[in-house]
XYZ file of C-alpha atoms in Angstrom:
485
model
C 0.000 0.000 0.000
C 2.787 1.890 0.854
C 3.969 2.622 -3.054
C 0.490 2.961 -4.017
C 0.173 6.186 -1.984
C 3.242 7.634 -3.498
C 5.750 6.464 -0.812
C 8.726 4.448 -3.526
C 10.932 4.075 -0.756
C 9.440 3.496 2.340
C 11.437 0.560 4.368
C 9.896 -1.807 6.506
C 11.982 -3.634 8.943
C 11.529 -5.302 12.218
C 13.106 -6.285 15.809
C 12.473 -9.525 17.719
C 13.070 -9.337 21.726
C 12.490 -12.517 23.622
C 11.546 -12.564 27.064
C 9.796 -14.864 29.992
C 6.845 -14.124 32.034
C 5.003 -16.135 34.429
C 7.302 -18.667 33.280
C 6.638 -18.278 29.540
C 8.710 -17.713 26.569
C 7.100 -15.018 24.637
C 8.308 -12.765 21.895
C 7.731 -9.602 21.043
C 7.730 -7.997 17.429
C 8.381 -4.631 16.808
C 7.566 -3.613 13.091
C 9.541 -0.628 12.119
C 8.459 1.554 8.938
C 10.712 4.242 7.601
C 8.132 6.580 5.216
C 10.952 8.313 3.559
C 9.377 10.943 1.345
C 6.496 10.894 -0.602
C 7.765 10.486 -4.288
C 6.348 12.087 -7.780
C 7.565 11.140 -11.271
C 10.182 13.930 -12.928
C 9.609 12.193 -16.779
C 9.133 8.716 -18.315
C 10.896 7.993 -21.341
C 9.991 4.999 -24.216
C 12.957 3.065 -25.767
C 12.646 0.752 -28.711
C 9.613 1.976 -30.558
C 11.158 2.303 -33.982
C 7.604 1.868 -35.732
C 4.680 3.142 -32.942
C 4.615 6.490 -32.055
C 5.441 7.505 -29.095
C 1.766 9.636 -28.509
C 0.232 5.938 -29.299
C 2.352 4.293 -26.181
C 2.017 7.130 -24.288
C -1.964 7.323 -24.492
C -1.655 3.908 -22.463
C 0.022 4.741 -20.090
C -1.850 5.319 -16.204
C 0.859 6.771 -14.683
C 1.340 10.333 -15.585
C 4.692 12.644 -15.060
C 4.770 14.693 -12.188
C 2.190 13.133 -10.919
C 2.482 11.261 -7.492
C 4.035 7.706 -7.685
C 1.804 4.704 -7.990
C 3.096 1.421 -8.044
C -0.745 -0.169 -9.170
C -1.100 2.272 -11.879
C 2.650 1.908 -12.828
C 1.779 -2.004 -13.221
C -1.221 -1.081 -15.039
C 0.258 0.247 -17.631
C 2.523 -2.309 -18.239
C -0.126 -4.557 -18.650
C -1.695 -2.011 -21.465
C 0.784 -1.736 -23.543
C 1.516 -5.786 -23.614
C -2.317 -6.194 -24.586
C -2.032 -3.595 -27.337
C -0.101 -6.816 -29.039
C 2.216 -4.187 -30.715
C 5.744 -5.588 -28.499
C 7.196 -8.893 -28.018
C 8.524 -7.633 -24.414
C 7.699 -4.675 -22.478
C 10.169 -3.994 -19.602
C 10.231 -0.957 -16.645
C 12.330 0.842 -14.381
C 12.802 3.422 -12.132
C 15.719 5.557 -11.238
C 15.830 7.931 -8.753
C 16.833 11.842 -9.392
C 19.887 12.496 -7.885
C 19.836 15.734 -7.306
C 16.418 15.380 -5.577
C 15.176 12.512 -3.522
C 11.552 13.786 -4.284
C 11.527 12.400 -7.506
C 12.099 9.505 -9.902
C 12.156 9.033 -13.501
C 10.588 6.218 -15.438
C 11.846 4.090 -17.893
C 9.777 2.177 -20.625
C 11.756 -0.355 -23.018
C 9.492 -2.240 -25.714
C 10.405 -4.601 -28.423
C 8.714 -4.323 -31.211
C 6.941 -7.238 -32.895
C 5.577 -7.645 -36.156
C 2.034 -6.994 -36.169
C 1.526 -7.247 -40.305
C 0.065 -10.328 -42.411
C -0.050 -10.833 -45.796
C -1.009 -14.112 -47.245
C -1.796 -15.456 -50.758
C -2.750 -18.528 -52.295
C -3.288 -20.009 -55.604
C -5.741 -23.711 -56.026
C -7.382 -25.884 -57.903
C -10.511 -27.390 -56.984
C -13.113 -29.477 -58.584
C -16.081 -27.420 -57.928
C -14.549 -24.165 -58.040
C -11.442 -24.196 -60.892
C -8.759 -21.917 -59.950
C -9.053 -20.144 -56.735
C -7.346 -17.082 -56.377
C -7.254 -15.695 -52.621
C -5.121 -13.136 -50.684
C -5.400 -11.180 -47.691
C -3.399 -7.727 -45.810
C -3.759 -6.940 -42.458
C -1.881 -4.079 -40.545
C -2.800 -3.873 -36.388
C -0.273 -1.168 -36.072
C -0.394 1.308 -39.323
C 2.054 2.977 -39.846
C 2.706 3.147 -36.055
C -0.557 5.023 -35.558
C -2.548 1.822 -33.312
C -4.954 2.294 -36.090
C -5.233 -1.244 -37.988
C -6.769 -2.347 -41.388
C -7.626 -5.665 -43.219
C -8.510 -6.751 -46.534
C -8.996 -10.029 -48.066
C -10.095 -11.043 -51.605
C -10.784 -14.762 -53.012
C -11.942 -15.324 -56.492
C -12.570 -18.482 -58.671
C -15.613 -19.088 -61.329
C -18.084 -20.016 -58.368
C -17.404 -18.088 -55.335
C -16.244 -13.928 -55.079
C -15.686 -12.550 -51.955
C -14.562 -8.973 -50.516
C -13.695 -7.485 -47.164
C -12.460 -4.175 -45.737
C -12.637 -2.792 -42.688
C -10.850 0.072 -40.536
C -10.221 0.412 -36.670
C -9.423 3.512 -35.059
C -8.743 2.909 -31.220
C -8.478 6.416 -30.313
C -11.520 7.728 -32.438
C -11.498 10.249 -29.695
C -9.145 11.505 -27.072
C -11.140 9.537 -24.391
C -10.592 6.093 -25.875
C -14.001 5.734 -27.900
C -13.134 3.377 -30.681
C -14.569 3.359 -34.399
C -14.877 0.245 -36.813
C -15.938 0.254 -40.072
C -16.529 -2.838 -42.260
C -17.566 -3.213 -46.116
C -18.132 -6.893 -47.270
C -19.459 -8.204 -50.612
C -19.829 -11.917 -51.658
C -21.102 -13.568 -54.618
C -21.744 -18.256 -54.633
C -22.954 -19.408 -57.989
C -22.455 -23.122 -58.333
C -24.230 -23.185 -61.646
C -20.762 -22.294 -62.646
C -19.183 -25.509 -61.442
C -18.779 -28.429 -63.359
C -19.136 -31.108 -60.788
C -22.798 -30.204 -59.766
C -26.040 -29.161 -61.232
C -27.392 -27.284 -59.134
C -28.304 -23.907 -60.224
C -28.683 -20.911 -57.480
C -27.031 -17.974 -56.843
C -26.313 -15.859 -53.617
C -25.181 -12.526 -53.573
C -24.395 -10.607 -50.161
C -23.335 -7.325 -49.761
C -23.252 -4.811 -46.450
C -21.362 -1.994 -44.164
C -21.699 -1.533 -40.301
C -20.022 1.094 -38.225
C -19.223 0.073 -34.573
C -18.608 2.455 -31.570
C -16.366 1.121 -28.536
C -16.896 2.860 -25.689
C -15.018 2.346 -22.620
C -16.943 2.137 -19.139
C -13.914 1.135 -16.534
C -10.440 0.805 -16.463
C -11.209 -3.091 -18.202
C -14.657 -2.797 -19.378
C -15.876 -2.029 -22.886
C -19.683 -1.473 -24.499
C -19.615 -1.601 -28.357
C -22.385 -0.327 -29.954
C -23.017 -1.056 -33.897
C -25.283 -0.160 -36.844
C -25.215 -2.214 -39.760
C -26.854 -2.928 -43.226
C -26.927 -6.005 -45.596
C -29.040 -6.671 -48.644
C -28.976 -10.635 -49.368
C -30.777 -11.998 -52.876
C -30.677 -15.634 -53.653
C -31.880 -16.647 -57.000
C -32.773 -20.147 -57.428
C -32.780 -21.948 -60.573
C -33.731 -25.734 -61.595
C -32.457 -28.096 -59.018
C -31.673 -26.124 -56.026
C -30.833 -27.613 -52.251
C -34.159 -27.959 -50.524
C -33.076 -25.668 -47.560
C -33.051 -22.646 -50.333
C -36.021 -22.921 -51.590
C -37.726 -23.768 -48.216
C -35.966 -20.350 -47.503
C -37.205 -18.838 -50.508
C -40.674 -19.542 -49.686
C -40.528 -18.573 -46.601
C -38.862 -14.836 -46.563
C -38.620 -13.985 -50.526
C -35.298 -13.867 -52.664
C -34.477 -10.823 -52.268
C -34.369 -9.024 -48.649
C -32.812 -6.130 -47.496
C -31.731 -6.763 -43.780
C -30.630 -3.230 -41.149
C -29.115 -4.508 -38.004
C -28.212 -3.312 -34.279
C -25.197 -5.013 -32.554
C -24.723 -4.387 -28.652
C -21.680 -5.980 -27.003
C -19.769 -5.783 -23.271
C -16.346 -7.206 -23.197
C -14.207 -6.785 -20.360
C -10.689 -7.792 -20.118
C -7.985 -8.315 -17.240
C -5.048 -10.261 -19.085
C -1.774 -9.362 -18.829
C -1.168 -9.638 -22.988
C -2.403 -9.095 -25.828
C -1.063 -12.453 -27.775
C 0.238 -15.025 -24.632
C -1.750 -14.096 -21.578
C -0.348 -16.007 -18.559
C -3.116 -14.560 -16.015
C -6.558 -12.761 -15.856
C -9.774 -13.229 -18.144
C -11.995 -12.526 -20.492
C -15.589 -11.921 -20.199
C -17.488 -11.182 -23.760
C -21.472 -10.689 -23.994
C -23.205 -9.729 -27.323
C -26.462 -9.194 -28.808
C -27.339 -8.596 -32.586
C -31.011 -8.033 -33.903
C -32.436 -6.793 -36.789
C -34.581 -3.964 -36.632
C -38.247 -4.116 -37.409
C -38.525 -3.493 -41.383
C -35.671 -5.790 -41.959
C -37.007 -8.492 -44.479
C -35.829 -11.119 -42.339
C -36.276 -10.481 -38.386
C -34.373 -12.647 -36.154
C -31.894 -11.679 -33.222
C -28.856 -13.924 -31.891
C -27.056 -13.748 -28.502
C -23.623 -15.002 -27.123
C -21.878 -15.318 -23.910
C -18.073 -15.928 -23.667
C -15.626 -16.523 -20.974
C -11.742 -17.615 -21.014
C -9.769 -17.998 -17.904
C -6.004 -18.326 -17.886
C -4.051 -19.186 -14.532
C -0.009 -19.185 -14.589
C 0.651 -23.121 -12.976
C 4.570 -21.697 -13.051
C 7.158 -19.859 -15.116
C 6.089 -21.790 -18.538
C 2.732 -22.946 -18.203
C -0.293 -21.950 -18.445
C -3.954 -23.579 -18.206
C -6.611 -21.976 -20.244
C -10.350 -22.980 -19.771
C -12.865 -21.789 -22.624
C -17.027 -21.678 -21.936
C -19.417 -20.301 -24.952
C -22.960 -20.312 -25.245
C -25.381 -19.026 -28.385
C -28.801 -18.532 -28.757
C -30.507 -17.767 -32.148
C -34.254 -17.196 -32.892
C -37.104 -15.253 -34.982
C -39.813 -12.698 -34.605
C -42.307 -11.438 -36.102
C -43.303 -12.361 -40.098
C -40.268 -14.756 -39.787
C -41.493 -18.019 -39.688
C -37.932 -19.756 -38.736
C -34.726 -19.257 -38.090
C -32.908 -18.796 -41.357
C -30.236 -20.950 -42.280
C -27.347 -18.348 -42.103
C -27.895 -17.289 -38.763
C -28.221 -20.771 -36.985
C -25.842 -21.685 -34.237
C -22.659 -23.788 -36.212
C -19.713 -25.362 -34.317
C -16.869 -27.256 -35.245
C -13.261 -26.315 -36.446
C -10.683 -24.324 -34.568
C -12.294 -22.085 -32.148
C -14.966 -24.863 -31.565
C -14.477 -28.558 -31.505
C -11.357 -29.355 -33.598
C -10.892 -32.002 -35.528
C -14.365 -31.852 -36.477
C -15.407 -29.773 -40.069
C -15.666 -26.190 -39.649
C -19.141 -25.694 -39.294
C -20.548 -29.761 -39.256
C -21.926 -29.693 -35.480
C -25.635 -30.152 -35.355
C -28.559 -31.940 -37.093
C -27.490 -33.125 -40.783
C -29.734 -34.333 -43.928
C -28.699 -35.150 -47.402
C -29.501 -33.299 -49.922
C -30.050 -35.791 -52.790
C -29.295 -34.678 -56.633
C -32.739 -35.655 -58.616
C -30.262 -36.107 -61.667
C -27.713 -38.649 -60.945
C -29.029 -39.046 -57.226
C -26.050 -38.011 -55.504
C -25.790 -37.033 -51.629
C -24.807 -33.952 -50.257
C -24.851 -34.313 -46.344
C -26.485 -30.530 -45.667
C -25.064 -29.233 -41.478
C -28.507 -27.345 -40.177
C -26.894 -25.866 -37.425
C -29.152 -25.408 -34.875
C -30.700 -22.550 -31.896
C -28.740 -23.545 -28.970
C -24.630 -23.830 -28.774
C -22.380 -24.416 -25.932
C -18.744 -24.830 -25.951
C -16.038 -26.048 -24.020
C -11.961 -25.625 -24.098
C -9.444 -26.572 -21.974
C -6.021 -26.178 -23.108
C -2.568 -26.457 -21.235
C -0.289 -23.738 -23.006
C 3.728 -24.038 -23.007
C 6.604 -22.656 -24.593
C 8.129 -24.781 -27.917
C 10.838 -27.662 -26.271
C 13.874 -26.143 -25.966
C 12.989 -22.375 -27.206
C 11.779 -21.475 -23.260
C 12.039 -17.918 -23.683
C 10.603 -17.348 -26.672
C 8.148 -15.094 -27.728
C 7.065 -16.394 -30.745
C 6.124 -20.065 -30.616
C 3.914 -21.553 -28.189
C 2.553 -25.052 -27.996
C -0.318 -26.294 -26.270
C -2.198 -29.725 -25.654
C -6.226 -29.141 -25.825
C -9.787 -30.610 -24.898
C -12.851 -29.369 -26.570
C -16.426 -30.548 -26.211
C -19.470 -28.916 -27.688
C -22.631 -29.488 -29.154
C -25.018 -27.617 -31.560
C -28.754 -28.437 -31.581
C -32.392 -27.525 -32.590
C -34.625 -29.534 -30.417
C -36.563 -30.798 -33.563
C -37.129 -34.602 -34.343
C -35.730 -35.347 -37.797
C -36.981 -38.403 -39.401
C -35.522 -41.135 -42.313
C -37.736 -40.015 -44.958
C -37.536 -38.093 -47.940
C -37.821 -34.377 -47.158
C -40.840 -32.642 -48.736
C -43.351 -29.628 -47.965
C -45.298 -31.812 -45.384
C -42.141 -33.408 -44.235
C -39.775 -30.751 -43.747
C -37.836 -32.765 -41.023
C -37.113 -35.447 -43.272
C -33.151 -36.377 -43.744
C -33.409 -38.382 -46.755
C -32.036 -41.164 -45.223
C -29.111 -39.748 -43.515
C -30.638 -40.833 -40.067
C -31.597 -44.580 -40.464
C -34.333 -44.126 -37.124
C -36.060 -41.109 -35.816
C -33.153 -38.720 -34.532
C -34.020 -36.026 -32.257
C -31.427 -33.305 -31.945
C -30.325 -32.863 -28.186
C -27.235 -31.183 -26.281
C -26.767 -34.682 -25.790
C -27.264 -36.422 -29.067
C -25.241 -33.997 -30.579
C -22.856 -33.483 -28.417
C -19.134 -34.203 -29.948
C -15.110 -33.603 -28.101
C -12.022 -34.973 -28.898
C -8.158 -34.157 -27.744
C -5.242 -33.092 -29.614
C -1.903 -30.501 -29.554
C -1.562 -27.134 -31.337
C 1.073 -25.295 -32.170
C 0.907 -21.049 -32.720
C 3.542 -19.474 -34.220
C 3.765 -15.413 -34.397
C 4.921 -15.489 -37.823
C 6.351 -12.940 -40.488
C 3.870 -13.204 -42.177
C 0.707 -12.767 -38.984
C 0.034 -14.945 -36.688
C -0.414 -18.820 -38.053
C -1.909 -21.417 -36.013
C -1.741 -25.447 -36.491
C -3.635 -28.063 -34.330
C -4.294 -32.099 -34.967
C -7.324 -33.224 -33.142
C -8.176 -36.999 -32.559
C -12.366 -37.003 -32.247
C -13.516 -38.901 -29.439
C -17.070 -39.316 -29.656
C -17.441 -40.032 -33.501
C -20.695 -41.281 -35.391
C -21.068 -42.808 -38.582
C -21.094 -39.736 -41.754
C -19.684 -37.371 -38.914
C -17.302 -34.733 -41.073
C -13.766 -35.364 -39.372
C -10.467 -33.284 -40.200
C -8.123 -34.234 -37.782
C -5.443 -31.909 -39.323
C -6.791 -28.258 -39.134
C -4.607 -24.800 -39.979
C -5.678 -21.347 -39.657
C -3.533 -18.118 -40.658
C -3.954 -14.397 -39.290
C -6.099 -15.386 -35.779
C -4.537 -16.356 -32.251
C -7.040 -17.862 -30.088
């Protein structure tokens, strides 16, 4: 308490004297504290920024020159700057003024890490051709804390676009501002390996405000537009034009987003301590031609077992459902799980009730994920440093546990799916099949491997599922570039 009130170097010592009475031995402590005087802070300097500006370090900081000296708020920000992700290491000192024992100077040394990624890839595959895909992101531009992504894919079947723009410091107090364009365009018509004939085009902007409450609290408050057509032509998937009939092809779609995150990690990219607490709400507003409204909750834990490791638990939950002239959840926003972030070694998205979607042509199956209204998820992960690279700052291995389950609480049955049957799987369940948290439930084990890359952040994991069944999607081998989780 004693450097919290100012007092950087107050001395506490103490004196034992041992003496009898009444025939006891009994000892008596005598604390002695030394104030010394109160202390304020002459400057603080910033060593090893080369690409942040020194305005954007400074802005985090909670101790402020000649103000009094604080050890908490010192500490504090510390632990800012390390979650701004920006610096491999951040390391302080203080040295006291010579000339006047009133005062100390501060002394902030930061190693810069590279907070870029740029990736591009060229394919082949047989239902899209060529793919062409790349992506830029910058967290740090041009040393301003402002950061910027975009990412483009094309091939014959599938265009996709997105932008957006982050601007921590939209205002001096710390009110943040995101924007995001996104545009997408899935024809399969165009492939060669199917024949079925739709056509989905996407396209939207939202603008989100962060604003912050408390020293680790944050409210985010968005606005955002979409206008979604899907055209359907002979042969399409059954779950498009149930869709279609339900809500029209074309819709235009205006959205609220309302979030509270609150953070108390010690890092931006390997936390060792604190949590995460994340709570958010999206809707769209009445006039939206589809009205439905989705919640989440979110909560990661991290406890330092010693120097090198770390345990991580995970906990999700997500809710989706309709109002209104919207007669059911549409497909795209149903709860999905599966894939990193979820239940690895499972198919990105292949949690939750399943039917085939047969081809009336050549009567091939499809198996078609519903997703589902309810999703929980659970994580437990033991994080280390890479054998034999202790101290690095880069690489970081882990070994994991994930369970989670996606479901609707509907009863699907083994018959083929029509208007008056619309829970029928086409045979992909061989008995009725009603999808529970426990039916659907799915976990498995594996390790990972994250590696802070030149090129952004690239993470690998190899999951062995544990609770399989039969035409379950499995990838046990799973890789995702530009996210640390």
């Amino acid at each position: 308490a004693l450097p919290i009130s100012g007092y950087a170097r107050a001395q506490v010592s103490n004196e034992t004297v041992r003496r009898q009475e009444n025939g006891k031995n009994i000892l008596d402590t005598t604390i002695l504290v030394t104030l010394g005087n109160r202390v304020a802070i002459r400057q603080i300097t910033i060593r090893g920024n080369n690409k942040t500006r020194d305005e954007v370090i400074r802005r985090e900081l909670r101790q402020m020159e000649s103000a009094t000296y604080s050890q908490s708020k010192i500490m504090r920000s510390k632990e800012r700057l390390q979650q701004l992700g920006y610096f491999e290491d951040v390391q302080m000192s203080a040295t006291p003024v010579p000339e006047d024992e009133q005062q100390m100077d501060l002394d902030f040394a930061v190693k810069e890490r590279s907070t870029g990624s740029l990736n591009a890839s060229i394919g082949w595959s047989q239902d899209d051709g060529l793919v062409l895909a790349g992506s830029v992101a910058q967290d740090n531009l041009f040393g301003t804390g402002k950061s910027t992504a975009l990412s483009v894919s094309r091939s014959k079947v599938t265009q996709a676009m997105n932008l957006s723009f982050t601007d921590p410091y939209f205002t001096a107090d710390g009110v943040s501002m995101t924007y995001n364009i996104s545009g997408s365009r899935y024809d399969p018509s165009k492939s060669d390996s199917t024949t079925r004939s739709y056509r989905i085009v996407r396209y939207g902007a939202s603008a989100t405000m962060g604003i912050p409450i408390t020293e680790y609290d944050r409210i985010n408050l968005g606005l955002g537009v979409e206008r979604m057509g899907l055209t359907l032509f002979r042969n399409a998937p059954y779950r498009y034009q149930r869709y279609v009939d339900n809500n029209g092809r074309n819709n235009w779609i205006y959205k609220s987003m309302l979030s509270w995150y609150r953070n108390t990690t010690d890092d931006g990219y390997w936390p060792t301590r604190g949590y995460n607490t994340h709570v958010n709400g999206e809707v769209s507003l009445p006039g939206s031609g589809i009205q439905y409204y989705q919640v989440g909750h979110q909560q990661t834990w991290y406890f330092p077992l010693n120097k090198h490791f770390t345990l991580m638990l995970n906990g999700q939950l997500g809710y989706s459902g309709r109002y209104g002239k919207t007669k059911e959840i549409p497909f795209m926003y149903t709860q999905t799980g599966g894939g990193l972030g979820s239940v690895r070694g499972y198919e990105s998205g292949s949690l939750g009730p399943k039917v085939y979607d047969v081809d009336p042509y050549d009567g091939s199956l499809d198996t078609e994920s519903y997703g589902g209204k309810y999703a929980v998820n659970a994580n437990a992960e033991l994080l280390f440093p890479f054998p034999g690279i202790k101290d690095s700052k880069s690489v970081r291995m882990s070994l994991f546990a994930d369970a989670g389950s996606v479901w609707d609480g509907k009863t699907y049955n083994k018959y083929e799916y029509d208007t008056s049957n619309p829970y029928g799987s086409n045979g992909f369940y061989n008995n009725d099949h009603q999808s529970t948290f426990k039916n659907e439930l799915r976990y498995s084990v594996g390790a990972a491997l994250t590696w802070i890359s030149p090129v952004g952040p690239i993470k690998l994991s190899y999951a062995l599922p544990l609770k399989k069944k039969d035409h379950d999607q499995i990838r046990r081998f799973q890789f995702q570039l530009g996210t640390v989780f």
